[in-house]
Structures are given as structure tokens and as C-alpha cells.
Amino acid sequence: MDIVLIDTSVWINYFKAIETRASLYLRNNLSNMIIATCPVILQEILQGVVSDKEFNKVSSYFNTLFPLTGNSYDFAYEAAQLYRELRKNGITIKKPNDCLIATYAIYFNVPLLQDDKDFQLIASYSKLKLA
């Protein structure tokens, strides 16, 4: 079974039942892949949850996913380098956290499922693989 990192953009669309290529892929392949997450995605998802009950439910679910972990300072450094390299090529990423998420995917050599155009730009100038 393949490991796939699922970006916040996909989770939001999935939870809100908004059908996009990526959210439909997630829904149709939940049992066919190992779903990975990383700290920044967990934070982005949980900070958007309004009720305590839903927070606990979503937290419990995310605790079952495959965690991509490592030295957060190393990942921050690499994400900053990625952001700077993109800027040198005339590309400014709107949400710098996207560079951090991309860094996790690159480091662990896992494809990223996303609903965010910035990741397509990142992939064209890096080793990021998109699902």
C-alpha cells in the first residue's frame, strides 16, 4: 500500500463534502492507501475546528494516521530554503506553510494529494511529487 500525504486543502474539501479531484480521490481510496500527516497539517486542521466535541473527534482520527516526524528545526530550515529558491525563480508562495508541507513530502519521498495551485508551482521547481 502506498503512503500519501494529504494536504489541509483536501481535508477541508473532504470534510465539507466539496467534490474536487483530490477530495474524491481521497474518498474513493481511503482503504487503498496509508494516509500520512505532519504537524503543520494537524495544526491547520485542528485550529479550524469550532466545537470541543468535533475537535476531540478530529484529533482522535488524526492520531490514527501515519505521522511524518523529524527535527522541526531541520524541516523549518529546508522549507525556508525552498521558499527562497522559489522566489529566486519569480514564484512567491502565498502560504509559507505550504513550503513546510512540501518539505515533509520531499524528505519522506511521499506524494502529496492537494487542492492548492501553489503546490503545483512548488513541484515544478523541486522534487515534490503530487498524487
Coordinates of C-alpha atoms in Angstrom, one line a residue:
M1 CA 0.0 0.0 0.0
D2 CA 1.3 3.5 -0.9
I3 CA 1.8 6.2 1.6
V4 CA 0.2 9.5 0.6
L5 CA 0.4 12.9 2.5
I6 CA -2.9 14.6 2.4
D7 CA -2.8 18.4 2.4
T8 CA -5.1 20.6 4.5
S9 CA -6.8 21.8 1.4
V10 CA -8.0 18.3 0.6
W11 CA -9.2 17.6 4.2
I12 CA -11.2 20.8 4.2
N13 CA -13.0 19.9 1.0
Y14 CA -13.5 16.3 2.1
F15 CA -15.0 17.3 5.5
K16 CA -17.3 19.9 3.8
A17 CA -18.3 17.4 1.1
I18 CA -16.9 19.7 -1.6
E19 CA -16.1 17.5 -4.6
T20 CA -12.8 18.2 -6.2
R21 CA -10.5 15.8 -8.0
A22 CA -8.4 15.4 -4.8
S23 CA -11.3 15.1 -2.3
L24 CA -13.0 12.5 -4.5
Y25 CA -9.7 10.6 -4.8
L26 CA -9.4 10.6 -1.0
R27 CA -12.9 9.4 -0.5
N28 CA -12.6 6.7 -3.1
N29 CA -9.2 5.4 -1.9
L30 CA -9.3 5.7 1.9
S31 CA -8.9 1.9 2.3
N32 CA -6.3 1.6 -0.5
M33 CA -3.6 3.8 0.9
I34 CA -1.7 4.7 4.1
I35 CA -2.6 8.3 4.9
A36 CA 0.2 10.4 6.2
T37 CA 0.1 13.6 8.1
C38 CA 2.6 16.1 9.5
P39 CA 2.5 18.6 12.4
V40 CA 1.6 21.6 10.3
I41 CA -1.3 19.9 8.6
L42 CA -2.6 18.7 12.0
Q43 CA -2.4 22.3 13.3
E44 CA -4.1 23.8 10.3
I45 CA -7.0 21.3 10.6
L46 CA -7.5 21.5 14.3
Q47 CA -7.3 25.3 14.5
G48 CA -10.3 25.4 12.2
V49 CA -12.5 23.1 14.3
V50 CA -15.1 25.1 16.2
S51 CA -16.7 22.8 18.8
D52 CA -14.8 20.9 21.5
K53 CA -16.7 17.7 20.6
E54 CA -15.7 18.0 17.0
F55 CA -12.1 18.9 18.0
N56 CA -11.8 15.7 20.0
K57 CA -13.3 13.6 17.2
V58 CA -11.0 15.1 14.5
S59 CA -8.0 14.8 16.9
S60 CA -8.7 11.1 17.5
Y61 CA -9.0 10.4 13.8
F62 CA -5.7 12.2 13.0
N63 CA -4.0 10.2 15.8
T64 CA -4.7 7.1 13.7
L65 CA -2.8 8.4 10.6
F66 CA 0.8 7.7 9.7
P67 CA 2.9 10.5 11.3
L68 CA 5.8 12.1 9.3
T69 CA 8.1 13.3 12.0
G70 CA 11.6 14.6 12.3
N71 CA 13.6 17.5 13.6
S72 CA 11.3 20.5 13.3
Y73 CA 14.3 22.9 13.0
D74 CA 15.7 20.9 10.1
F75 CA 12.3 21.0 8.4
A76 CA 12.0 24.7 9.0
Y77 CA 15.4 25.4 7.6
E78 CA 14.7 23.3 4.4
A79 CA 11.3 24.9 4.0
A80 CA 12.8 28.4 4.2
Q81 CA 15.4 27.3 1.6
L82 CA 12.7 26.0 -0.7
Y83 CA 10.7 29.2 -0.3
R84 CA 13.8 31.3 -1.1
E85 CA 14.7 29.2 -4.2
L86 CA 11.1 29.6 -5.5
R87 CA 11.4 33.4 -5.0
K88 CA 14.7 33.4 -6.9
N89 CA 12.7 31.9 -9.8
G90 CA 10.0 34.6 -9.6
I91 CA 7.5 32.5 -7.6
T92 CA 6.1 33.7 -4.3
I93 CA 4.1 31.1 -2.4
K94 CA 1.1 32.7 -0.7
K95 CA 1.2 30.5 2.4
P96 CA 4.7 29.7 3.5
N97 CA 3.4 26.7 5.5
D98 CA 2.9 25.1 2.0
C99 CA 6.7 25.0 1.7
L100 CA 6.9 23.3 5.1
I101 CA 4.3 20.7 4.0
A102 CA 6.1 20.2 0.7
T103 CA 9.4 19.7 2.6
Y104 CA 7.9 16.8 4.6
A105 CA 6.7 15.2 1.4
I106 CA 10.0 15.6 -0.3
Y107 CA 12.0 14.4 2.7
F108 CA 9.9 11.3 3.1
N109 CA 9.6 10.8 -0.6
V110 CA 5.8 10.5 -0.5
P111 CA 3.4 12.0 -3.0
L112 CA 1.2 14.9 -1.8
L113 CA -2.5 15.0 -2.6
Q114 CA -3.6 18.6 -2.7
D115 CA -6.2 21.1 -3.9
D116 CA -3.8 24.1 -3.9
K117 CA -2.2 25.7 -7.0
D118 CA 0.9 26.7 -5.1
F119 CA 1.9 23.0 -4.7
Q120 CA 1.9 22.7 -8.5
L121 CA 4.3 25.6 -8.6
I122 CA 6.5 24.1 -5.9
A123 CA 6.5 20.7 -7.7
S124 CA 7.7 22.3 -10.9
Y125 CA 10.8 23.7 -9.2
S126 CA 11.6 20.9 -6.7
K127 CA 11.5 17.2 -6.1
L128 CA 7.9 17.3 -4.8
K129 CA 5.7 14.6 -6.2
L130 CA 2.0 15.2 -6.5
A131 CA -0.6 12.4 -6.1

